[in-house]
GROMACS .gro file of C-alpha atoms in nm:
model
  233
    1UNK     CA    1  -1.020   1.274  -3.105
    2UNK     CA    2  -1.124   1.637  -3.083
    3UNK     CA    3  -1.275   1.612  -3.427
    4UNK     CA    4  -1.504   1.333  -3.318
    5UNK     CA    5  -1.669   1.568  -3.071
    6UNK     CA    6  -1.751   1.844  -3.316
    7UNK     CA    7  -2.071   1.691  -3.448
    8UNK     CA    8  -2.378   1.671  -3.227
    9UNK     CA    9  -2.501   1.366  -3.423
   10UNK     CA   10  -2.249   1.114  -3.293
   11UNK     CA   11  -2.343   0.884  -3.004
   12UNK     CA   12  -2.073   1.025  -2.776
   13UNK     CA   13  -2.218   1.376  -2.790
   14UNK     CA   14  -2.577   1.255  -2.780
   15UNK     CA   15  -2.511   1.056  -2.465
   16UNK     CA   16  -2.332   1.356  -2.317
   17UNK     CA   17  -2.642   1.573  -2.367
   18UNK     CA   18  -2.874   1.299  -2.239
   19UNK     CA   19  -2.682   1.251  -1.914
   20UNK     CA   20  -2.599   1.617  -1.859
   21UNK     CA   21  -2.961   1.701  -1.935
   22UNK     CA   22  -3.053   1.531  -1.609
   23UNK     CA   23  -2.869   1.812  -1.427
   24UNK     CA   24  -3.096   2.073  -1.585
   25UNK     CA   25  -3.408   1.900  -1.456
   26UNK     CA   26  -3.268   1.827  -1.108
   27UNK     CA   27  -3.311   2.059  -0.807
   28UNK     CA   28  -3.027   2.299  -0.733
   29UNK     CA   29  -2.938   2.123  -0.408
   30UNK     CA   30  -2.907   1.789  -0.589
   31UNK     CA   31  -2.669   1.936  -0.846
   32UNK     CA   32  -2.455   2.083  -0.568
   33UNK     CA   33  -2.446   1.740  -0.405
   34UNK     CA   34  -2.346   1.573  -0.732
   35UNK     CA   35  -2.076   1.836  -0.776
   36UNK     CA   36  -1.922   1.750  -0.439
   37UNK     CA   37  -1.962   1.375  -0.487
   38UNK     CA   38  -1.814   1.378  -0.837
   39UNK     CA   39  -1.525   1.608  -0.754
   40UNK     CA   40  -1.424   1.493  -0.405
   41UNK     CA   41  -1.674   1.259  -0.236
   42UNK     CA   42  -1.617   0.940  -0.433
   43UNK     CA   43  -1.239   0.981  -0.416
   44UNK     CA   44  -1.265   1.005  -0.038
   45UNK     CA   45  -1.500   0.706  -0.029
   46UNK     CA   46  -1.248   0.502  -0.229
   47UNK     CA   47  -0.967   0.585   0.014
   48UNK     CA   48  -1.188   0.492   0.309
   49UNK     CA   49  -1.278   0.163   0.138
   50UNK     CA   50  -0.909   0.073   0.099
   51UNK     CA   51  -0.847   0.159   0.466
   52UNK     CA   52  -1.145  -0.051   0.571
   53UNK     CA   53  -1.012  -0.347   0.375
   54UNK     CA   54  -0.665  -0.298   0.531
   55UNK     CA   55  -0.821  -0.292   0.880
   56UNK     CA   56  -1.003  -0.618   0.802
   57UNK     CA   57  -0.688  -0.782   0.667
   58UNK     CA   58  -0.469  -0.695   0.966
   59UNK     CA   59  -0.733  -0.812   1.216
   60UNK     CA   60  -0.774  -1.140   1.031
   61UNK     CA   61  -0.400  -1.204   1.016
   62UNK     CA   62  -0.297  -1.532   0.862
   63UNK     CA   63   0.022  -1.667   0.714
   64UNK     CA   64   0.005  -1.440   0.411
   65UNK     CA   65  -0.097  -1.117   0.582
   66UNK     CA   66   0.206  -0.942   0.435
   67UNK     CA   67   0.106  -1.040   0.082
   68UNK     CA   68  -0.248  -0.921   0.146
   69UNK     CA   69  -0.131  -0.581   0.266
   70UNK     CA   70   0.108  -0.560  -0.029
   71UNK     CA   71  -0.188  -0.602  -0.264
   72UNK     CA   72  -0.369  -0.321  -0.085
   73UNK     CA   73  -0.066  -0.094  -0.107
   74UNK     CA   74  -0.060  -0.158  -0.480
   75UNK     CA   75  -0.412  -0.015  -0.527
   76UNK     CA   76  -0.323   0.353  -0.462
   77UNK     CA   77   0.017   0.309  -0.628
   78UNK     CA   78  -0.155   0.181  -0.942
   79UNK     CA   79  -0.380   0.488  -0.938
   80UNK     CA   80  -0.078   0.718  -0.915
   81UNK     CA   81   0.103   0.543  -1.200
   82UNK     CA   82  -0.209   0.553  -1.415
   83UNK     CA   83  -0.236   0.929  -1.363
   84UNK     CA   84   0.126   0.971  -1.472
   85UNK     CA   85   0.063   0.762  -1.784
   86UNK     CA   86  -0.234   0.984  -1.862
   87UNK     CA   87  -0.020   1.299  -1.877
   88UNK     CA   88   0.136   1.226  -2.220
   89UNK     CA   89  -0.194   1.080  -2.345
   90UNK     CA   90  -0.374   1.406  -2.273
   91UNK     CA   91  -0.100   1.608  -2.435
   92UNK     CA   92  -0.105   1.389  -2.747
   93UNK     CA   93  -0.484   1.379  -2.796
   94UNK     CA   94  -0.552   1.742  -2.692
   95UNK     CA   95  -0.926   1.699  -2.674
   96UNK     CA   96  -1.103   2.012  -2.542
   97UNK     CA   97  -1.357   1.992  -2.265
   98UNK     CA   98  -1.710   1.930  -2.399
   99UNK     CA   99  -1.839   2.273  -2.295
  100UNK     CA  100  -1.576   2.435  -2.520
  101UNK     CA  101  -1.725   2.292  -2.842
  102UNK     CA  102  -2.089   2.241  -2.739
  103UNK     CA  103  -2.344   2.494  -2.623
  104UNK     CA  104  -2.627   2.438  -2.379
  105UNK     CA  105  -2.446   2.214  -2.132
  106UNK     CA  106  -2.511   2.261  -1.762
  107UNK     CA  107  -2.151   2.273  -1.633
  108UNK     CA  108  -2.148   2.219  -1.256
  109UNK     CA  109  -1.775   2.281  -1.203
  110UNK     CA  110  -1.601   2.589  -1.339
  111UNK     CA  111  -1.233   2.650  -1.399
  112UNK     CA  112  -1.162   2.333  -1.599
  113UNK     CA  113  -0.911   2.452  -1.859
  114UNK     CA  114  -0.709   2.133  -1.922
  115UNK     CA  115  -0.781   1.869  -2.183
  116UNK     CA  116  -1.066   1.622  -2.153
  117UNK     CA  117  -0.936   1.282  -2.272
  118UNK     CA  118  -0.890   1.079  -2.066
  119UNK     CA  119  -1.066   1.153  -1.737
  120UNK     CA  120  -0.827   1.164  -1.441
  121UNK     CA  121  -1.108   1.091  -1.195
  122UNK     CA  122  -1.225   0.786  -1.390
  123UNK     CA  123  -0.868   0.663  -1.429
  124UNK     CA  124  -0.783   0.704  -1.062
  125UNK     CA  125  -1.098   0.546  -0.918
  126UNK     CA  126  -1.098   0.248  -1.156
  127UNK     CA  127  -0.729   0.178  -1.096
  128UNK     CA  128  -0.793   0.174  -0.722
  129UNK     CA  129  -1.109  -0.034  -0.763
  130UNK     CA  130  -0.938  -0.298  -0.978
  131UNK     CA  131  -0.631  -0.296  -0.754
  132UNK     CA  132  -0.858  -0.352  -0.456
  133UNK     CA  133  -1.032  -0.635  -0.642
  134UNK     CA  134  -0.696  -0.811  -0.678
  135UNK     CA  135  -0.666  -0.806  -0.299
  136UNK     CA  136  -1.026  -0.881  -0.204
  137UNK     CA  137  -1.317  -0.959  -0.431
  138UNK     CA  138  -1.594  -0.819  -0.211
  139UNK     CA  139  -1.422  -0.489  -0.139
  140UNK     CA  140  -1.304  -0.472  -0.499
  141UNK     CA  141  -1.657  -0.501  -0.638
  142UNK     CA  142  -1.760  -0.213  -0.414
  143UNK     CA  143  -1.461  -0.013  -0.539
  144UNK     CA  144  -1.544  -0.080  -0.903
  145UNK     CA  145  -1.901   0.028  -0.832
  146UNK     CA  146  -1.771   0.358  -0.693
  147UNK     CA  147  -1.557   0.403  -1.004
  148UNK     CA  148  -1.856   0.352  -1.233
  149UNK     CA  149  -2.053   0.607  -1.032
  150UNK     CA  150  -1.761   0.848  -1.060
  151UNK     CA  151  -1.765   0.814  -1.438
  152UNK     CA  152  -2.136   0.890  -1.450
  153UNK     CA  153  -2.088   1.196  -1.230
  154UNK     CA  154  -1.817   1.339  -1.457
  155UNK     CA  155  -2.050   1.329  -1.756
  156UNK     CA  156  -2.344   1.453  -1.548
  157UNK     CA  157  -2.133   1.751  -1.440
  158UNK     CA  158  -2.065   1.842  -1.803
  159UNK     CA  159  -1.686   1.823  -1.778
  160UNK     CA  160  -1.622   1.501  -1.973
  161UNK     CA  161  -1.750   1.310  -2.273
  162UNK     CA  162  -1.860   0.950  -2.210
  163UNK     CA  163  -1.560   0.827  -2.410
  164UNK     CA  164  -1.330   1.024  -2.178
  165UNK     CA  165  -1.467   0.817  -1.893
  166UNK     CA  166  -1.447   0.486  -2.082
  167UNK     CA  167  -1.086   0.566  -2.172
  168UNK     CA  168  -1.011   0.635  -1.807
  169UNK     CA  169  -1.166   0.305  -1.705
  170UNK     CA  170  -0.955   0.120  -1.963
  171UNK     CA  171  -0.634   0.295  -1.862
  172UNK     CA  172  -0.686   0.240  -1.490
  173UNK     CA  173  -0.773  -0.127  -1.540
  174UNK     CA  174  -0.475  -0.190  -1.768
  175UNK     CA  175  -0.224  -0.037  -1.529
  176UNK     CA  176  -0.366  -0.213  -1.222
  177UNK     CA  177  -0.371  -0.558  -1.385
  178UNK     CA  178  -0.067  -0.557  -1.613
  179UNK     CA  179   0.174  -0.424  -1.352
  180UNK     CA  180   0.025  -0.620  -1.062
  181UNK     CA  181   0.266  -0.921  -1.084
  182UNK     CA  182   0.571  -0.696  -1.081
  183UNK     CA  183   0.428  -0.481  -0.804
  184UNK     CA  184   0.353  -0.783  -0.585
  185UNK     CA  185   0.703  -0.922  -0.642
  186UNK     CA  186   0.851  -0.595  -0.519
  187UNK     CA  187   0.605  -0.504  -0.242
  188UNK     CA  188   0.561  -0.841  -0.072
  189UNK     CA  189   0.922  -0.865   0.059
  190UNK     CA  190   0.892  -0.509   0.188
  191UNK     CA  191   0.570  -0.589   0.373
  192UNK     CA  192   0.727  -0.903   0.519
  193UNK     CA  193   1.015  -0.693   0.650
  194UNK     CA  194   0.764  -0.453   0.805
  195UNK     CA  195   0.580  -0.748   0.958
  196UNK     CA  196   0.899  -0.859   1.137
  197UNK     CA  197   0.958  -0.512   1.278
  198UNK     CA  198   0.874  -0.480   1.650
  199UNK     CA  199   0.752  -0.125   1.601
  200UNK     CA  200   0.578  -0.139   1.263
  201UNK     CA  201   0.451  -0.497   1.264
  202UNK     CA  202   0.101  -0.381   1.368
  203UNK     CA  203   0.060  -0.237   1.018
  204UNK     CA  204   0.051  -0.591   0.880
  205UNK     CA  205  -0.113  -0.788   1.161
  206UNK     CA  206  -0.302  -0.667   1.466
  207UNK     CA  207  -0.123  -0.732   1.792
  208UNK     CA  208  -0.215  -1.068   1.941
  209UNK     CA  209  -0.328  -1.217   1.608
  210UNK     CA  210  -0.162  -1.549   1.531
  211UNK     CA  211   0.044  -1.558   1.212
  212UNK     CA  212  -0.108  -1.885   1.097
  213UNK     CA  213  -0.444  -2.060   1.094
  214UNK     CA  214  -0.629  -1.758   0.956
  215UNK     CA  215  -0.784  -1.710   0.613
  216UNK     CA  216  -0.579  -1.521   0.355
  217UNK     CA  217  -0.688  -1.279   0.084
  218UNK     CA  218  -0.418  -1.375  -0.163
  219UNK     CA  219  -0.440  -1.688  -0.383
  220UNK     CA  220  -0.206  -1.981  -0.346
  221UNK     CA  221  -0.230  -2.017   0.035
  222UNK     CA  222  -0.351  -2.316   0.235
  223UNK     CA  223  -0.591  -2.116   0.447
  224UNK     CA  224  -0.768  -1.950   0.154
  225UNK     CA  225  -1.150  -1.950   0.162
  226UNK     CA  226  -1.349  -1.980  -0.164
  227UNK     CA  227  -1.539  -1.657  -0.110
  228UNK     CA  228  -1.214  -1.464  -0.060
  229UNK     CA  229  -1.044  -1.577  -0.378
  230UNK     CA  230  -0.902  -1.290  -0.575
  231UNK     CA  231  -0.904  -1.198  -0.944
  232UNK     CA  232  -0.606  -1.421  -1.033
  233UNK     CA  233  -0.784  -1.729  -0.900
   0.00000   0.00000   0.00000
């Protein structure tokens, strides 16, 4: 993989220079904003999006509230597992950061000494976005949009090749989807036990919300609305 990046004539490197070239023409304040957004801002936005979806789920209640919350819990867990899977991938590929092999890049973040393929940020955000999509289509589309923006920012900042980002998207999506059935089988009973707890039940359903007669976010329920159908539908 490192060898593919040595020539400036391949599309991966050309796209890297095209996107990173936007940073050279942008005002200094804009680059500093992109640096914060690409390094921390979008990750924080993704966490807030998951919390917003959880707040909506628990207020809506419904007979399958526990399954809905279990799907939301899976989103950050999928991101964590994807990052762990990426550790041996990075060590096997050993692709240097683009600024190591290519001159003239405007690198917005210094101190990046680890390998480039695949992008941790792209992996994490896409895993959370796809995991969120399994729970709720509307919130999930927003999450996937944030992940795509994160991938663009990593190339814009000069710290990843475009294929690093694409690889991260593929890895995050694969982990979130392939392990979702097993995760739901394990997490749903746990969330149902939490729901029955007098002290922790509010984590699943807001106090005073009826357990039935509300729309659910998980497929296969009687109260499901068409616009809230999830990816498996």
